[in-house]
mmCIF file of C-alpha atoms and ligand atoms in Angstrom:
data_model
loop_
_atom_site.group_PDB
_atom_site.id
_atom_site.type_symbol
_atom_site.label_atom_id
_atom_site.label_comp_id
_atom_site.label_asym_id
_atom_site.label_seq_id
_atom_site.Cartn_x
_atom_site.Cartn_y
_atom_site.Cartn_z
ATOM 1 C CA MET L 1 -47.129 177.535 199.475
ATOM 2 C CA LYS L 2 -45.455 177.636 202.734
ATOM 3 C CA GLU L 3 -46.167 174.023 203.471
ATOM 4 C CA GLN L 4 -45.191 172.948 200.204
ATOM 5 C CA LEU L 5 -41.756 174.583 200.805
ATOM 6 C CA GLU L 6 -41.463 172.977 204.295
ATOM 7 C CA LYS L 7 -42.083 169.825 202.639
ATOM 8 C CA ILE L 8 -39.537 170.162 199.988
ATOM 9 C CA LYS L 9 -36.975 171.289 202.457
ATOM 10 C CA GLU L 10 -37.531 168.427 204.866
ATOM 11 C CA GLU L 11 -37.492 165.976 202.024
ATOM 12 C CA ALA L 12 -34.297 167.398 200.707
ATOM 13 C CA LEU L 13 -32.718 167.513 203.983
ATOM 14 C CA LYS L 14 -33.737 163.761 204.675
ATOM 15 C CA GLN L 15 -32.227 162.588 201.428
ATOM 16 C CA ILE L 16 -28.847 164.437 201.859
ATOM 17 C CA GLU L 17 -28.706 162.901 205.262
ATOM 18 C CA ALA L 18 -29.209 159.544 203.969
ATOM 19 C CA SER L 19 -26.389 159.919 201.144
ATOM 20 C CA ASP L 20 -23.393 157.803 201.390
ATOM 21 C CA ALA L 21 -21.819 159.015 198.032
ATOM 22 C CA LEU L 22 -20.632 162.247 196.322
ATOM 23 C CA GLU L 23 -22.546 161.320 193.143
ATOM 24 C CA LYS L 24 -25.737 160.970 195.166
ATOM 25 C CA LEU L 25 -25.403 164.655 196.506
ATOM 26 C CA ASN L 26 -25.049 165.807 192.845
ATOM 27 C CA GLU L 27 -28.252 164.230 192.043
ATOM 28 C CA ILE L 28 -29.958 165.918 194.872
ATOM 29 C CA ARG L 29 -28.615 169.092 194.076
ATOM 30 C CA VAL L 30 -29.957 168.713 190.377
ATOM 31 C CA ALA L 31 -33.202 167.549 191.769
ATOM 32 C CA TYR L 32 -33.838 170.299 194.108
ATOM 33 C CA LEU L 33 -31.816 173.474 192.998
ATOM 34 C CA GLY L 34 -31.298 172.521 189.397
ATOM 35 C CA LYS L 35 -33.207 174.428 186.352
ATOM 36 C CA LYS L 36 -36.039 171.941 186.470
ATOM 37 C CA GLY L 37 -35.754 171.231 190.083
ATOM 38 C CA GLN L 38 -38.326 171.395 192.789
ATOM 39 C CA LEU L 39 -37.386 174.589 194.274
ATOM 40 C CA THR L 40 -36.930 176.268 191.089
ATOM 41 C CA SER L 41 -40.462 175.204 190.090
ATOM 42 C CA VAL L 42 -41.882 176.997 193.262
ATOM 43 C CA LEU L 43 -40.350 180.183 192.086
ATOM 44 C CA LYS L 44 -41.936 179.725 188.623
ATOM 45 C CA GLY L 45 -45.293 179.437 190.459
ATOM 46 C CA MET L 46 -44.697 182.914 192.041
ATOM 47 C CA LYS L 47 -47.185 184.564 189.511
ATOM 48 C CA ASP L 48 -50.060 182.836 191.220
ATOM 49 C CA VAL L 49 -48.926 184.358 194.719
ATOM 50 C CA ALA L 50 -50.605 187.505 195.679
ATOM 51 C CA PRO L 51 -48.332 190.427 195.037
ATOM 52 C CA GLU L 52 -48.153 191.573 198.564
ATOM 53 C CA ASP L 53 -46.915 188.120 199.689
ATOM 54 C CA ARG L 54 -44.300 187.644 196.982
ATOM 55 C CA PRO L 55 -41.589 189.344 198.950
ATOM 56 C CA LYS L 56 -42.236 186.851 201.910
ATOM 57 C CA VAL L 57 -42.361 183.872 199.642
ATOM 58 C CA GLY L 58 -39.228 184.693 197.798
ATOM 59 C CA GLN L 59 -37.376 185.058 201.107
ATOM 60 C CA MET L 60 -38.680 181.607 202.023
ATOM 61 C CA VAL L 61 -37.411 179.914 198.922
ATOM 62 C CA ASN L 62 -34.103 181.763 199.376
ATOM 63 C CA GLU L 63 -33.934 180.462 202.942
ATOM 64 C CA ALA L 64 -34.771 176.977 201.824
ATOM 65 C CA ARG L 65 -32.143 177.343 199.092
ATOM 66 C CA GLU L 66 -29.554 178.288 201.428
ATOM 67 C CA LEU L 67 -30.128 175.597 203.885
ATOM 68 C CA ILE L 68 -30.078 172.917 201.330
ATOM 69 C CA GLU L 69 -26.923 174.294 199.923
ATOM 70 C CA ALA L 70 -25.352 174.344 203.244
ATOM 71 C CA LYS L 71 -26.447 170.966 204.136
ATOM 72 C CA LEU L 72 -25.121 169.621 200.919
ATOM 73 C CA GLU L 73 -21.705 171.348 201.338
ATOM 74 C CA GLU L 74 -21.449 169.950 204.896
ATOM 75 C CA THR L 75 -22.177 166.537 203.795
ATOM 76 C CA LYS L 76 -19.862 166.494 200.828
ATOM 77 C CA THR L 77 -16.953 167.651 203.138
ATOM 78 C CA ALA L 78 -17.972 165.089 205.517
ATOM 79 C CA LEU L 79 -18.087 162.205 202.838
ATOM 80 C CA ALA L 80 -15.022 163.177 201.400
ATOM 81 C CA LYS L 81 -13.099 162.975 204.660
ATOM 82 C CA LYS L 82 -14.581 159.718 205.470
ATOM 83 C CA ALA L 83 -13.369 158.412 202.090
ATOM 84 C CA ARG L 84 -9.788 159.637 202.660
ATOM 85 C CA GLU L 85 -9.776 157.973 206.159
ATOM 86 C CA GLU L 86 -10.951 154.791 204.579
ATOM 87 C CA GLN L 87 -8.129 155.221 201.787
ATOM 88 C CA MET L 88 -5.404 155.917 204.376
ATOM 89 C CA LYS L 89 -6.691 152.657 206.448
ATOM 90 C CA LYS L 90 -6.272 150.658 203.188
ATOM 91 C CA GLU L 91 -3.183 152.013 202.255
ATOM 92 C CA VAL L 92 -1.612 151.783 205.619
ATOM 93 C CA ILE L 93 2.127 150.551 205.117
ATOM 94 C CA ASP L 94 3.294 147.738 207.362
ATOM 95 C CA VAL L 95 6.670 148.584 208.446
ATOM 96 C CA THR L 96 7.383 145.266 209.831
ATOM 97 C CA LEU L 97 7.362 143.764 206.347
ATOM 98 C CA PRO L 98 10.769 142.803 205.036
ATOM 99 C CA ALA L 99 11.995 145.238 202.713
ATOM 100 C CA LYS L 100 12.365 145.080 199.153
ATOM 101 C CA LYS L 101 15.619 144.071 197.814
ATOM 102 C CA ASN L 102 17.240 146.734 195.690
ATOM 103 C CA ARG L 103 19.191 144.685 193.221
ATOM 104 C CA ILE L 104 21.970 146.882 191.664
ATOM 105 C CA GLY L 105 24.254 145.495 189.124
ATOM 106 C CA HIS L 106 27.872 145.124 189.224
ATOM 107 C CA SER L 107 30.967 146.335 187.040
ATOM 108 C CA HIS L 108 31.589 143.983 184.444
ATOM 109 C CA PRO L 109 35.165 142.368 184.812
ATOM 110 C CA ASN L 110 36.131 144.065 181.474
ATOM 111 C CA THR L 111 35.207 147.612 183.082
ATOM 112 C CA VAL L 112 37.317 146.681 186.217
ATOM 113 C CA ALA L 113 40.177 145.814 184.174
ATOM 114 C CA LEU L 114 39.836 148.908 181.670
ATOM 115 C CA GLU L 115 39.619 151.171 184.674
ATOM 116 C CA GLU L 116 42.809 149.893 186.114
ATOM 117 C CA VAL L 117 44.585 150.071 182.611
ATOM 118 C CA GLU L 118 43.391 153.472 182.365
ATOM 119 C CA ARG L 119 44.341 154.685 185.732
ATOM 120 C CA ILE L 120 48.007 153.180 185.068
ATOM 121 C CA PHE L 121 48.517 155.122 182.010
ATOM 122 C CA ILE L 122 46.632 158.321 182.954
ATOM 123 C CA GLY L 123 49.243 158.115 185.786
ATOM 124 C CA MET L 124 51.885 158.275 183.134
ATOM 125 C CA GLY L 125 50.514 161.274 181.676
ATOM 126 C CA TYR L 126 48.393 159.607 178.803
ATOM 127 C CA GLU L 127 45.058 160.778 177.335
ATOM 128 C CA VAL L 128 42.127 158.398 176.662
ATOM 129 C CA VAL L 129 40.618 158.797 173.199
ATOM 130 C CA GLU L 130 38.048 156.889 171.421
ATOM 131 C CA GLY L 131 37.506 156.059 167.794
ATOM 132 C CA PRO L 132 34.609 154.863 165.663
ATOM 133 C CA GLU L 133 33.579 151.016 165.658
ATOM 134 C CA VAL L 134 32.404 151.375 162.082
ATOM 135 C CA GLU L 135 35.558 152.590 160.410
ATOM 136 C CA TYR L 136 37.114 153.126 156.970
ATOM 137 C CA ASP L 137 39.259 150.472 155.552
ATOM 138 C CA GLU L 138 41.658 153.473 155.186
ATOM 139 C CA TYR L 139 42.132 153.699 158.927
ATOM 140 C CA ASN L 140 41.923 150.184 159.786
ATOM 141 C CA PHE L 141 44.417 148.894 157.192
ATOM 142 C CA GLU L 142 45.676 151.347 154.407
ATOM 143 C CA LYS L 143 47.169 153.839 156.773
ATOM 144 C CA LEU L 144 48.835 151.073 159.010
ATOM 145 C CA ASN L 145 50.769 149.653 156.140
ATOM 146 C CA ILE L 146 48.140 147.025 155.201
ATOM 147 C CA PRO L 147 47.450 147.751 151.532
ATOM 148 C CA ALA L 148 44.844 145.838 149.590
ATOM 149 C CA ASN L 149 45.777 142.078 149.138
ATOM 150 C CA HIS L 150 48.111 142.223 152.104
ATOM 151 C CA PRO L 151 48.179 138.770 153.892
ATOM 152 C CA ALA L 152 47.423 140.569 157.194
ATOM 153 C CA LYS L 153 43.854 141.374 156.085
ATOM 154 C CA ASP L 154 43.223 137.482 155.749
ATOM 155 C CA GLU L 155 44.005 137.042 159.579
ATOM 156 C CA GLN L 156 41.803 140.010 160.327
ATOM 157 C CA ASP L 157 38.686 139.065 158.181
ATOM 158 C CA THR L 158 35.951 141.154 159.288
ATOM 159 C CA PHE L 159 32.288 142.379 158.716
ATOM 160 C CA TYR L 160 32.032 144.808 155.691
ATOM 161 C CA ILE L 161 29.511 147.405 155.336
ATOM 162 C CA ASN L 162 30.829 148.017 151.661
ATOM 163 C CA LYS L 163 34.196 147.919 150.125
ATOM 164 C CA GLU L 164 35.421 150.717 152.043
ATOM 165 C CA ILE L 165 33.548 150.726 155.368
ATOM 166 C CA LEU L 166 34.013 147.862 157.806
ATOM 167 C CA LEU L 167 33.689 146.917 161.387
ATOM 168 C CA ARG L 168 37.123 147.699 162.866
ATOM 169 C CA THR L 169 39.235 144.787 163.522
ATOM 170 C CA GLN L 170 41.756 146.527 165.590
ATOM 171 C CA THR L 171 41.770 149.718 167.806
ATOM 172 C CA SER L 172 45.199 150.510 165.808
ATOM 173 C CA SER L 173 42.973 152.355 163.513
ATOM 174 C CA CYS L 174 42.772 155.156 166.232
ATOM 175 C CA GLN L 175 46.590 155.516 165.715
ATOM 176 C CA ALA L 176 46.089 156.985 162.339
ATOM 177 C CA ARG L 177 43.245 159.025 163.297
ATOM 178 C CA GLU L 178 45.106 160.581 166.069
ATOM 179 C CA MET L 179 48.286 161.332 164.111
ATOM 180 C CA GLU L 180 46.210 162.835 161.336
ATOM 181 C CA LYS L 181 44.969 165.264 163.773
ATOM 182 C CA GLY L 182 48.524 166.872 163.669
ATOM 183 C CA LYS L 183 48.656 167.632 167.301
ATOM 184 C CA LEU L 184 52.123 166.560 168.625
ATOM 185 C CA PRO L 185 53.416 165.066 170.662
ATOM 186 C CA ILE L 186 50.913 162.355 171.176
ATOM 187 C CA ARG L 187 50.547 160.195 174.420
ATOM 188 C CA MET L 188 47.313 158.358 174.201
ATOM 189 C CA ILE L 189 45.433 155.145 174.886
ATOM 190 C CA SER L 190 42.346 154.293 173.015
ATOM 191 C CA PRO L 191 40.015 151.579 174.314
ATOM 192 C CA GLY L 192 37.077 150.041 172.502
ATOM 193 C CA ARG L 193 35.280 147.278 170.813
ATOM 194 C CA VAL L 194 36.664 145.254 167.691
ATOM 195 C CA PHE L 195 35.301 142.671 165.401
ATOM 196 C CA ARG L 196 36.597 139.831 163.701
ATOM 197 C CA SER L 197 34.844 136.925 161.779
ATOM 198 C CA ASP L 198 35.801 134.429 164.296
ATOM 199 C CA GLU L 199 33.924 131.308 165.557
ATOM 200 C CA VAL L 200 33.138 131.556 169.219
ATOM 201 C CA ASP L 201 35.144 129.389 171.744
ATOM 202 C CA ALA L 202 36.817 129.539 175.126
ATOM 203 C CA THR L 203 39.463 132.263 173.854
ATOM 204 C CA HIS L 204 37.594 133.713 170.773
ATOM 205 C CA SER L 205 34.605 135.949 169.996
ATOM 206 C CA PRO L 206 33.534 137.931 167.139
ATOM 207 C CA SER L 207 33.496 140.852 168.939
ATOM 208 C CA PHE L 208 35.941 141.860 171.808
ATOM 209 C CA HIS L 209 37.808 144.663 173.135
ATOM 210 C CA GLN L 210 41.313 146.210 172.775
ATOM 211 C CA ILE L 211 43.393 149.045 174.115
ATOM 212 C CA GLU L 212 45.790 150.718 171.917
ATOM 213 C CA GLY L 213 48.686 152.834 172.919
ATOM 214 C CA LEU L 214 50.601 155.406 171.018
ATOM 215 C CA VAL L 215 53.332 157.831 171.770
ATOM 216 C CA ILE L 216 54.943 160.208 169.328
ATOM 217 C CA ASP L 217 57.374 162.859 169.905
ATOM 218 C CA LYS L 218 61.001 163.775 169.343
ATOM 219 C CA ASN L 219 63.689 161.161 170.542
ATOM 220 C CA ILE L 220 61.409 158.314 171.568
ATOM 221 C CA THR L 221 63.291 155.067 171.169
ATOM 222 C CA PHE L 222 62.824 151.416 172.009
ATOM 223 C CA ALA L 223 64.045 152.028 175.545
ATOM 224 C CA ASP L 224 60.964 154.195 176.168
ATOM 225 C CA LEU L 225 58.912 151.439 174.848
ATOM 226 C CA LYS L 226 60.541 149.013 177.135
ATOM 227 C CA GLY L 227 60.309 151.068 180.068
ATOM 228 C CA THR L 228 56.971 151.894 179.621
ATOM 229 C CA LEU L 229 55.483 148.591 179.180
ATOM 230 C CA ALA L 230 57.457 147.080 182.020
ATOM 231 C CA GLU L 231 56.057 149.674 184.261
ATOM 232 C CA PHE L 232 52.565 149.016 183.082
ATOM 233 C CA SER L 233 53.011 145.302 183.614
ATOM 234 C CA ARG L 234 54.425 145.731 187.036
ATOM 235 C CA GLU L 235 51.405 147.962 188.064
ATOM 236 C CA LEU L 236 48.991 145.577 186.561
ATOM 237 C CA PHE L 237 50.370 142.280 187.862
ATOM 238 C CA GLY L 238 52.585 143.064 190.676
ATOM 239 C CA PRO L 239 55.861 144.600 191.333
ATOM 240 C CA GLU L 240 57.838 141.201 190.853
ATOM 241 C CA THR L 241 56.550 140.933 187.323
ATOM 242 C CA LYS L 242 59.319 140.492 184.738
ATOM 243 C CA VAL L 243 58.877 141.177 181.020
ATOM 244 C CA LYS L 244 60.128 139.603 177.875
ATOM 245 C CA PHE L 245 60.170 141.108 174.395
ATOM 246 C CA ARG L 246 60.033 138.443 171.692
ATOM 247 C CA PRO L 247 60.561 139.848 168.169
ATOM 248 C CA HIS L 248 57.417 139.559 166.148
ATOM 249 C CA HIS L 249 56.049 141.266 163.010
ATOM 250 C CA PHE L 250 53.361 143.803 162.653
ATOM 251 C CA PRO L 251 52.933 145.564 159.463
ATOM 252 C CA PHE L 252 52.758 149.142 161.225
ATOM 253 C CA THR L 253 55.754 148.964 163.429
ATOM 254 C CA GLU L 254 59.266 148.235 162.911
ATOM 255 C CA PRO L 255 60.947 146.601 164.780
ATOM 256 C CA SER L 256 57.873 144.870 166.533
ATOM 257 C CA ALA L 257 57.714 142.631 169.450
ATOM 258 C CA GLU L 258 55.256 140.548 171.382
ATOM 259 C CA VAL L 259 55.581 141.072 175.164
ATOM 260 C CA ASP L 260 55.324 138.126 177.816
ATOM 261 C CA VAL L 261 54.883 138.771 181.440
ATOM 262 C CA SER L 262 56.334 136.197 184.076
ATOM 263 C CA CYS L 263 53.527 134.191 185.364
ATOM 264 C CA PHE L 264 52.070 135.981 188.335
ATOM 265 C CA LYS L 265 50.728 132.471 189.543
ATOM 266 C CA CYS L 266 53.860 130.514 189.960
ATOM 267 C CA GLY L 267 56.310 133.448 189.521
ATOM 268 C CA GLY L 268 57.809 132.106 186.605
ATOM 269 C CA LYS L 269 58.745 128.527 187.858
ATOM 270 C CA GLY L 270 55.990 127.029 185.271
ATOM 271 C CA CYS L 271 52.389 125.902 186.287
ATOM 272 C CA ARG L 272 49.174 125.053 184.886
ATOM 273 C CA PHE L 273 48.428 128.377 184.464
ATOM 274 C CA CYS L 274 51.107 129.613 182.236
ATOM 275 C CA LYS L 275 51.018 126.062 180.544
ATOM 276 C CA GLY L 276 54.504 125.241 182.168
ATOM 277 C CA SER L 277 56.512 127.946 180.370
ATOM 278 C CA GLY L 278 56.514 130.383 183.206
ATOM 279 C CA TRP L 279 55.472 133.255 180.700
ATOM 280 C CA ILE L 280 52.265 134.659 179.706
ATOM 281 C CA GLU L 281 51.678 136.541 176.346
ATOM 282 C CA ILE L 282 50.031 139.751 176.941
ATOM 283 C CA LEU L 283 50.457 142.236 174.008
ATOM 284 C CA GLY L 284 51.929 143.320 170.760
ATOM 285 C CA CYS L 285 53.926 146.352 170.250
ATOM 286 C CA GLY L 286 56.723 148.177 168.390
ATOM 287 C CA MET L 287 58.106 151.459 167.093
ATOM 288 C CA VAL L 288 55.787 153.303 164.685
ATOM 289 C CA HIS L 289 56.893 152.452 161.100
ATOM 290 C CA PRO L 290 58.129 155.576 159.370
ATOM 291 C CA HIS L 291 55.986 154.829 156.341
ATOM 292 C CA VAL L 292 52.932 155.031 158.759
ATOM 293 C CA LEU L 293 54.019 158.273 160.064
ATOM 294 C CA GLU L 294 54.612 159.596 156.636
ATOM 295 C CA MET L 295 51.113 158.483 155.428
ATOM 296 C CA CYS L 296 49.700 160.168 158.417
ATOM 297 C CA GLY L 297 51.236 163.437 157.945
ATOM 298 C CA ILE L 298 54.279 163.510 160.567
ATOM 299 C CA ASP L 299 57.904 163.766 159.425
ATOM 300 C CA PRO L 300 59.842 160.407 160.400
ATOM 301 C CA ASN L 301 63.149 162.482 160.358
ATOM 302 C CA GLU L 302 61.760 164.603 163.184
ATOM 303 C CA TYR L 303 59.509 162.489 165.073
ATOM 304 C CA THR L 304 59.593 158.960 166.164
ATOM 305 C CA GLY L 305 57.302 156.761 168.468
ATOM 306 C CA PHE L 306 55.909 153.580 169.790
ATOM 307 C CA ALA L 307 52.613 151.698 169.995
ATOM 308 C CA PHE L 308 51.140 148.838 171.529
ATOM 309 C CA GLY L 309 47.919 146.860 171.465
ATOM 310 C CA VAL L 310 46.523 145.053 174.416
ATOM 311 C CA GLY L 311 43.489 142.587 174.290
ATOM 312 C CA LEU L 312 41.097 143.679 177.266
ATOM 313 C CA GLU L 313 39.259 140.634 177.676
ATOM 314 C CA ARG L 314 42.908 138.972 177.807
ATOM 315 C CA ILE L 315 43.751 141.078 180.671
ATOM 316 C CA ALA L 316 40.493 140.504 182.560
ATOM 317 C CA LEU L 317 40.587 136.673 182.032
ATOM 318 C CA LEU L 318 44.406 136.583 183.193
ATOM 319 C CA LYS L 319 43.849 138.977 186.109
ATOM 320 C CA TYR L 320 40.677 137.337 187.660
ATOM 321 C CA GLU L 321 41.724 133.841 186.474
ATOM 322 C CA ILE L 322 38.566 133.153 184.363
ATOM 323 C CA ASP L 323 39.165 130.341 181.975
ATOM 324 C CA ASP L 324 36.579 130.839 179.575
ATOM 325 C CA MET L 325 35.717 133.985 177.639
ATOM 326 C CA ARG L 326 32.223 133.227 176.966
ATOM 327 C CA LEU L 327 31.375 133.727 180.698
ATOM 328 C CA LEU L 328 32.141 137.416 180.095
ATOM 329 C CA TYR L 329 29.557 137.934 177.496
ATOM 330 C CA GLU L 330 26.741 136.093 179.490
ATOM 331 C CA ASN L 331 26.214 138.894 182.109
ATOM 332 C CA ASP L 332 25.138 136.629 184.870
ATOM 333 C CA ILE L 333 24.970 138.529 187.756
ATOM 334 C CA ARG L 334 26.023 135.796 190.220
ATOM 335 C CA PHE L 335 29.190 135.523 187.989
ATOM 336 C CA LEU L 336 29.845 139.126 187.780
ATOM 337 C CA LYS L 337 29.535 139.743 191.422
ATOM 338 C CA GLN L 338 32.865 138.007 191.922
ATOM 339 C CA PHE L 339 35.119 140.543 190.744
HETATM 340 N N1 LIG V 401 46.471 145.769 166.247
HETATM 341 C C1 LIG V 401 47.258 144.402 166.570
HETATM 342 C C2 LIG V 401 46.343 143.224 166.878
HETATM 343 O O1 LIG V 401 45.144 143.507 166.743
HETATM 344 C C3 LIG V 401 47.863 144.608 168.084
HETATM 345 C C4 LIG V 401 49.170 145.623 167.998
HETATM 346 C C5 LIG V 401 50.427 145.033 167.750
HETATM 347 C C6 LIG V 401 48.853 146.921 168.083
HETATM 348 C C7 LIG V 401 51.390 146.017 167.711
HETATM 349 C C8 LIG V 401 49.914 147.765 168.187
HETATM 350 C C9 LIG V 401 51.267 147.334 167.867
HETATM 351 O O2 LIG V 401 49.865 149.145 168.349
HETATM 352 O O3 LIG V 401 52.091 148.188 167.668
HETATM 353 O O4 LIG V 401 46.774 142.100 166.601
#
């Protein structure tokens, strides 16, 4: 019995020593110490041992088991350590390699221009509000004095969801929404995306952006409108900029005007940039039509106001001297990085 135990012990220790993987150690554990393992079967053979020898044999079996277990544990730790060291060697970081380029994007010229416009108007005490791109005909047309069958609807054909709901053609829809809230006075700008069923070319896109402006208060006059837009133009295009108000027609303002700024390239002398005229058209504006005020729940005898609408792309194209609007929608980082 003693010899048999010695043999088992020696054999187990030899096998453990020769193992080079954790799975092998497990196999050895099962083969010797498991339910059907060799040491266990020695215990099972106890009944053939003389009763007076049993404690001794039992003790020997236990000693053998402890020894094998300790050796298994020790080898397991050593193997794990070796595996970790090998892994560390494999994963070593070569700090002399060139770093991976972290390619971050760049603000879009539209965004840069919008932030500039927002900065100017916030500086004059305006609030920035937003309205929905999918809009009711009521806000986009009806409440802006553009009833069904009005010819202005033809110029601003758009994508209809159904008869009453459409993709807004102008941020002017936010005027009606803001006035309806009933909180006066109003001093807001509202930037956002608008849609028209236009063909793509160097100056048109079926989807572009506008910034709407609206001021409603007591005693607002055309002088306020002129002063505000002149100040805005000087901030945006430089302190020498002059403004010109040309009479125009918009259904929701009366009187209405289009605003030109003196060409910031040639100072008004006339160049290729302003097509020789010395002026560049930048926006539409006017005094809010009394009927519009009424439709939006404001008493036109008590309150007056002015409104304006700027094309954001137009500002970006002018300011950064980009000659094709399509470049703004390609999002080529090499292009965007220049602004
Ligand atoms: N919504 C007009 C357009 O898309 C621009 C405009 C003109 C807005 C006059 C205004 C305004 O607020 O008063 O052509």
